[in-house]
Short mmCIF file of C-alpha atoms in Angstrom, two decimals:
data_model
loop_
_atom_site.label_atom_id
_atom_site.label_comp_id
_atom_site.label_asym_id
_atom_site.label_seq_id
_atom_site.Cartn_x
_atom_site.Cartn_y
_atom_site.Cartn_z
CA UNK A 1 12.25 -17.59 2.06
CA UNK A 2 13.40 -16.34 -1.32
CA UNK A 3 10.88 -15.64 -4.02
CA UNK A 4 8.59 -12.97 -5.40
CA UNK A 5 7.38 -10.17 -3.11
CA UNK A 6 4.16 -8.24 -3.74
CA UNK A 7 2.52 -5.42 -1.81
CA UNK A 8 -1.19 -5.83 -1.05
CA UNK A 9 -2.48 -2.32 -0.44
CA UNK A 10 -5.77 -1.42 1.21
CA UNK A 11 -8.57 0.25 -0.70
CA UNK A 12 -10.95 3.02 0.20
CA UNK A 13 -14.36 3.65 -1.31
CA UNK A 14 -14.35 7.38 -2.05
CA UNK A 15 -18.13 7.26 -2.07
CA UNK A 16 -20.40 4.24 -2.46
CA UNK A 17 -23.79 4.46 -4.16
CA UNK A 18 -26.08 1.45 -3.93
CA UNK A 19 -28.34 1.71 -6.97
CA UNK A 20 -30.65 -1.21 -6.18
CA UNK A 21 -30.91 -4.94 -5.74
CA UNK A 22 -30.28 -7.11 -8.80
CA UNK A 23 -32.16 -10.21 -9.88
CA UNK A 24 -29.19 -12.37 -8.84
CA UNK A 25 -29.44 -11.09 -5.26
CA UNK A 26 -26.39 -8.86 -5.43
CA UNK A 27 -26.55 -5.06 -5.39
CA UNK A 28 -25.78 -2.72 -8.27
CA UNK A 29 -23.06 -0.34 -7.12
CA UNK A 30 -21.35 2.82 -8.25
CA UNK A 31 -18.14 3.60 -6.38
CA UNK A 32 -14.77 5.27 -6.65
CA UNK A 33 -12.00 2.89 -5.59
CA UNK A 34 -8.58 4.11 -4.43
CA UNK A 35 -5.59 2.22 -3.05
CA UNK A 36 -3.62 3.72 -0.17
CA UNK A 37 -0.18 3.05 1.25
CA UNK A 38 -1.33 0.84 4.12
CA UNK A 39 -0.27 -2.54 2.80
CA UNK A 40 0.23 -6.19 3.60
CA UNK A 41 3.31 -7.92 2.18
CA UNK A 42 2.99 -11.20 0.29
CA UNK A 43 6.05 -13.36 -0.41
CA UNK A 44 5.68 -16.37 -2.71
CA UNK A 45 8.09 -19.18 -3.54
CA UNK A 46 7.64 -22.47 -5.42
CA UNK A 47 7.31 -25.74 -3.53
CA UNK A 48 6.81 -29.31 -4.66
CA UNK A 49 3.03 -29.37 -4.38
CA UNK A 50 0.02 -27.80 -2.74
CA UNK A 51 -0.51 -24.43 -1.07
CA UNK A 52 1.12 -23.58 2.23
CA UNK A 53 0.23 -20.25 3.84
CA UNK A 54 1.94 -18.76 6.88
CA UNK A 55 0.65 -15.54 8.44
CA UNK A 56 2.55 -13.11 10.62
CA UNK A 57 2.24 -9.43 11.49
CA UNK A 58 -0.30 -7.28 13.29
CA UNK A 59 -3.53 -9.04 12.27
CA UNK A 60 -4.48 -12.69 12.91
CA UNK A 61 -6.27 -14.37 9.99
CA UNK A 62 -6.79 -18.05 9.03
CA UNK A 63 -4.00 -19.92 7.26
CA UNK A 64 -6.17 -22.43 5.39
CA UNK A 65 -8.74 -22.52 2.56
CA UNK A 66 -10.95 -19.94 4.33
CA UNK A 67 -8.26 -17.34 3.57
CA UNK A 68 -8.73 -15.52 0.24
CA UNK A 69 -4.97 -15.61 -0.43
CA UNK A 70 -4.97 -19.41 -0.09
CA UNK A 71 -8.00 -19.75 -2.37
CA UNK A 72 -6.51 -17.43 -4.99
CA UNK A 73 -3.31 -19.49 -5.03
CA UNK A 74 -5.23 -22.75 -5.48
CA UNK A 75 -7.31 -21.21 -8.28
CA UNK A 76 -4.24 -19.95 -10.14
CA UNK A 77 -2.35 -23.25 -9.86
CA UNK A 78 -5.39 -25.12 -11.20
CA UNK A 79 -5.93 -22.64 -14.05
CA UNK A 80 -2.23 -22.64 -14.99
CA UNK A 81 -2.02 -26.43 -14.87
CA UNK A 82 1.42 -26.33 -13.27
CA UNK A 83 2.73 -29.43 -11.46
CA UNK A 84 4.18 -27.49 -8.52
CA UNK A 85 2.76 -25.70 -5.51
CA UNK A 86 3.48 -22.49 -3.65
CA UNK A 87 4.58 -21.36 -0.23
CA UNK A 88 3.14 -18.02 0.85
CA UNK A 89 4.30 -15.79 3.68
CA UNK A 90 1.75 -13.11 4.46
CA UNK A 91 2.67 -10.18 6.69
CA UNK A 92 -0.69 -8.73 7.75
CA UNK A 93 -1.06 -5.03 8.52
CA UNK A 94 -4.50 -4.26 7.05
CA UNK A 95 -7.24 -5.17 9.55
CA UNK A 96 -10.03 -7.57 8.65
CA UNK A 97 -13.72 -6.65 8.66
CA UNK A 98 -12.72 -3.03 8.14
CA UNK A 99 -14.07 -2.10 4.70
CA UNK A 100 -10.48 -1.85 3.42
CA UNK A 101 -10.41 -4.93 1.20
CA UNK A 102 -7.45 -6.47 3.02
CA UNK A 103 -8.24 -10.07 2.15
CA UNK A 104 -9.08 -9.14 -1.44
CA UNK A 105 -5.80 -7.23 -1.73
CA UNK A 106 -3.93 -10.33 -0.54
CA UNK A 107 -5.73 -12.47 -3.14
CA UNK A 108 -4.86 -9.98 -5.90
CA UNK A 109 -1.21 -9.90 -4.80
CA UNK A 110 -1.08 -13.71 -4.86
CA UNK A 111 -2.42 -13.74 -8.43
CA UNK A 112 0.15 -11.14 -9.55
CA UNK A 113 2.96 -12.97 -7.81
CA UNK A 114 2.08 -16.43 -9.09
CA UNK A 115 1.97 -15.09 -12.64
CA UNK A 116 5.69 -14.38 -12.10
CA UNK A 117 6.53 -17.60 -10.23
CA UNK A 118 4.66 -19.80 -12.73
CA UNK A 119 4.14 -17.82 -15.96
CA UNK A 120 1.24 -19.23 -17.95
CA UNK A 121 -1.47 -18.07 -20.30
CA UNK A 122 -3.92 -17.40 -17.46
CA UNK A 123 -6.48 -14.61 -17.76
CA UNK A 124 -5.77 -12.94 -14.43
CA UNK A 125 -8.69 -10.52 -14.72
CA UNK A 126 -11.16 -13.38 -15.24
CA UNK A 127 -9.61 -15.32 -12.37
CA UNK A 128 -9.82 -12.23 -10.14
CA UNK A 129 -13.56 -11.86 -10.81
CA UNK A 130 -14.08 -15.32 -9.35
CA UNK A 131 -12.27 -14.41 -6.14
CA UNK A 132 -14.44 -11.51 -4.96
CA UNK A 133 -15.94 -8.18 -5.99
CA UNK A 134 -12.93 -6.06 -4.97
CA UNK A 135 -10.22 -8.33 -6.39
CA UNK A 136 -10.44 -7.16 -10.05
CA UNK A 137 -9.71 -3.58 -8.99
CA UNK A 138 -7.00 -4.57 -6.51
CA UNK A 139 -5.26 -6.65 -9.16
CA UNK A 140 -4.11 -3.28 -10.53
CA UNK A 141 -5.01 -0.69 -7.88
CA UNK A 142 -4.67 3.07 -8.19
CA UNK A 143 -7.89 5.01 -8.78
CA UNK A 144 -10.92 3.68 -10.64
CA UNK A 145 -14.63 4.28 -11.08
CA UNK A 146 -16.53 1.01 -10.67
CA UNK A 147 -20.01 -0.23 -11.46
CA UNK A 148 -21.83 -3.56 -11.34
CA UNK A 149 -20.74 -5.32 -8.17
CA UNK A 150 -17.39 -3.58 -8.54
CA UNK A 151 -16.01 -5.47 -11.53
CA UNK A 152 -16.85 -2.92 -14.27
CA UNK A 153 -13.82 -0.65 -13.99
CA UNK A 154 -12.71 2.62 -15.55
CA UNK A 155 -9.23 3.50 -14.36
CA UNK A 156 -8.44 7.16 -13.77
CA UNK A 157 -5.31 9.24 -13.39
CA UNK A 158 -4.34 9.22 -9.69
CA UNK A 159 -4.52 12.42 -7.68
CA UNK A 160 -2.43 13.39 -4.67
CA UNK A 161 -4.70 12.82 -1.68
CA UNK A 162 -4.00 12.19 2.00
CA UNK A 163 -6.31 10.65 4.57
CA UNK A 164 -6.73 9.79 8.21
CA UNK A 165 -8.12 6.26 8.76
CA UNK A 166 -9.82 5.29 12.03
CA UNK A 167 -11.17 1.83 12.84
CA UNK A 168 -12.84 1.11 16.19
CA UNK A 169 -12.06 -2.22 17.88
CA UNK A 170 -14.82 -4.21 16.19
CA UNK A 171 -15.58 -5.58 12.73
CA UNK A 172 -18.63 -5.23 10.48
CA UNK A 173 -19.59 -8.32 8.41
CA UNK A 174 -20.04 -7.26 4.78
CA UNK A 175 -22.89 -9.69 4.05
CA UNK A 176 -24.85 -8.46 7.05
CA UNK A 177 -24.43 -4.82 6.04
CA UNK A 178 -25.87 -5.44 2.58
CA UNK A 179 -28.64 -7.68 3.92
CA UNK A 180 -29.83 -4.83 6.15
CA UNK A 181 -30.31 -2.43 3.22
CA UNK A 182 -33.83 -1.19 2.49
CA UNK A 183 -35.14 0.43 -0.70
CA UNK A 184 -34.92 3.85 0.97
CA UNK A 185 -31.13 3.39 1.14
CA UNK A 186 -30.74 3.18 -2.65
CA UNK A 187 -29.54 6.38 -4.30
CA UNK A 188 -28.34 8.01 -7.53
CA UNK A 189 -24.88 7.67 -9.00
CA UNK A 190 -21.98 9.49 -7.39
CA UNK A 191 -20.74 12.85 -8.63
CA UNK A 192 -17.30 11.51 -9.51
CA UNK A 193 -15.99 14.71 -11.18
CA UNK A 194 -17.17 16.72 -8.18
CA UNK A 195 -15.50 14.33 -5.73
CA UNK A 196 -12.18 14.45 -7.58
CA UNK A 197 -12.25 18.22 -7.92
CA UNK A 198 -12.94 18.65 -4.21
CA UNK A 199 -10.09 16.29 -3.32
CA UNK A 200 -7.71 18.27 -5.53
CA UNK A 201 -8.74 21.44 -3.68
CA UNK A 202 -8.59 19.70 -0.28
CA UNK A 203 -12.28 20.55 0.24
CA UNK A 204 -14.93 18.22 1.72
CA UNK A 205 -16.10 16.11 -1.25
CA UNK A 206 -19.75 15.64 -2.28
CA UNK A 207 -19.60 11.93 -1.53
CA UNK A 208 -21.80 9.58 0.42
CA UNK A 209 -21.94 5.91 1.40
CA UNK A 210 -25.42 4.39 1.06
CA UNK A 211 -24.52 1.64 3.55
CA UNK A 212 -24.04 4.08 6.41
CA UNK A 213 -27.67 4.24 7.55
CA UNK A 214 -28.02 0.48 7.98
CA UNK A 215 -24.54 0.00 9.46
CA UNK A 216 -24.84 2.96 11.84
CA UNK A 217 -28.22 1.63 13.03
CA UNK A 218 -26.62 -1.72 13.86
CA UNK A 219 -23.42 -0.16 15.23
CA UNK A 220 -24.28 3.17 16.89
CA UNK A 221 -20.65 3.78 18.01
CA UNK A 222 -19.75 4.26 14.34
CA UNK A 223 -22.25 7.10 13.99
CA UNK A 224 -20.82 8.64 17.16
CA UNK A 225 -17.28 8.26 15.82
CA UNK A 226 -18.16 10.02 12.56
CA UNK A 227 -19.64 12.93 14.51
CA UNK A 228 -16.56 13.10 16.75
CA UNK A 229 -14.17 13.11 13.79
CA UNK A 230 -16.06 16.03 12.27
CA UNK A 231 -15.95 17.83 15.62
CA UNK A 232 -12.18 17.28 15.64
CA UNK A 233 -11.99 19.17 12.34
CA UNK A 234 -12.03 16.20 9.95
CA UNK A 235 -14.77 17.41 7.63
CA UNK A 236 -16.15 14.98 5.07
CA UNK A 237 -15.55 11.87 7.18
CA UNK A 238 -16.98 8.79 5.45
CA UNK A 239 -17.25 5.06 6.02
CA UNK A 240 -15.25 2.88 3.63
CA UNK A 241 -17.18 -0.03 2.12
CA UNK A 242 -19.31 -1.72 4.76
CA UNK A 243 -17.09 -0.44 7.59
CA UNK A 244 -15.92 -0.41 10.24
CA UNK A 245 -13.20 2.02 9.08
CA UNK A 246 -14.00 5.73 8.78
CA UNK A 247 -11.69 8.05 6.88
CA UNK A 248 -11.38 11.75 6.14
CA UNK A 249 -9.28 13.72 3.62
CA UNK A 250 -6.70 16.23 4.85
CA UNK A 251 -4.49 18.77 3.09
CA UNK A 252 -1.09 17.11 3.53
CA UNK A 253 0.65 13.96 4.71
CA UNK A 254 2.14 15.89 7.59
CA UNK A 255 -1.31 16.96 8.76
CA UNK A 256 -2.62 13.41 8.35
CA UNK A 257 0.16 12.10 10.57
CA UNK A 258 -0.47 14.77 13.22
CA UNK A 259 -4.19 13.90 13.28
CA UNK A 260 -3.41 10.16 13.41
CA UNK A 261 -1.05 10.60 16.36
CA UNK A 262 -3.59 12.71 18.25
CA UNK A 263 -6.50 10.34 17.56
CA UNK A 264 -4.46 7.27 18.53
CA UNK A 265 -3.74 8.89 21.91
CA UNK A 266 -7.36 9.97 22.38
CA UNK A 267 -8.86 6.60 21.38
CA UNK A 268 -6.59 3.83 22.72
CA UNK A 269 -7.46 0.45 21.25
CA UNK A 270 -8.55 1.98 17.95
CA UNK A 271 -6.58 1.29 14.75
CA UNK A 272 -5.51 4.69 13.40
CA UNK A 273 -3.29 5.44 10.39
CA UNK A 274 -2.25 8.27 8.10
CA UNK A 275 -2.48 7.20 4.46
CA UNK A 276 -1.92 8.53 0.96
CA UNK A 277 -3.31 7.41 -2.37
CA UNK A 278 -0.87 5.22 -4.32
CA UNK A 279 -0.65 4.18 -7.96
CA UNK A 280 -1.43 0.87 -9.57
CA UNK A 281 0.06 -2.65 -9.70
CA UNK A 282 -0.13 -3.13 -5.97
CA UNK A 283 1.31 0.30 -5.12
#
C-alpha cells in the first residue's frame, strides 16, 4: 500500500507526580514525558470512504472502533469534512497495557499522517486532546514537562539518554491504577531540573512515580522486578505511567543493549528492549 508513513514512538514518564484528585474526577499530574526509539509504524492511504484498519506485527490489538488509531482517523475525517476515507496499516511493536502510550502514539501518528493525506484547516492539537491524555504530547514527541492531565505541555531541549525497558508478561489497566490511589499517594511536584541534570551525568535521578504504591500492591511481581533490576546494577529503576513496564537509565546505548540481552535471557517471556530518547514529530 502506497501512502504516508509515520512512526509512532513509545513514551516514558521520567517521573510521575500525582498532585491530587480534581473536581472532574481526573487527577492533577506533573510529569516529564520522553519519546524513545521503540516505535510502531503507521501507513495511511486514501480510500473511497470510511476507515479500514489492518494490524500486523508483534502485538495483537483490535482493528475496529475500540482502537485509538481507528477513532483518531474517524475524528480527523469528520473534522476535516473530507468526502474520502482512509486505509491504515499498523505494524505494532509497542506492547499494550505497558505504560508506554502505544495506542496514544498510534492515534497521534494517524492525526499527523491524515493532515498530509487530506490537508485541511484542522486544529490537530485540539483534536489530539479529545483522543486521550497522552496524545497531545505524542503528536510532537521529544521531551516535555506536562501538567494537568498531561495536556499542559512545555517542550524542552532533548538530552542524550539511554534506557533498559522491561515489561513482565501481564498488563496493568490504567483506569484501575488511578482508581486505587489514596490521598497518601499524592505528592509534590517533580524536581525536573534535578532529574535532567542527573540524566546528563548518567546518575540515578531524583524521580518517583506516585502510582507505584497502589500498582505494586495489586501486582507484587512488579515490586519484586524493580528490586531485582536494582540488584542487577540498574539503579534508579522506575515504573512508566501506570505500568507494567519498568525502565532504568544507563550510560550508553551499548550498555543498554548488553543489559537487555542479559535480562531477556534471564527472564524468558518478558518484553525487554534497549531504548534511547528521540526528538519530536514522531521521532
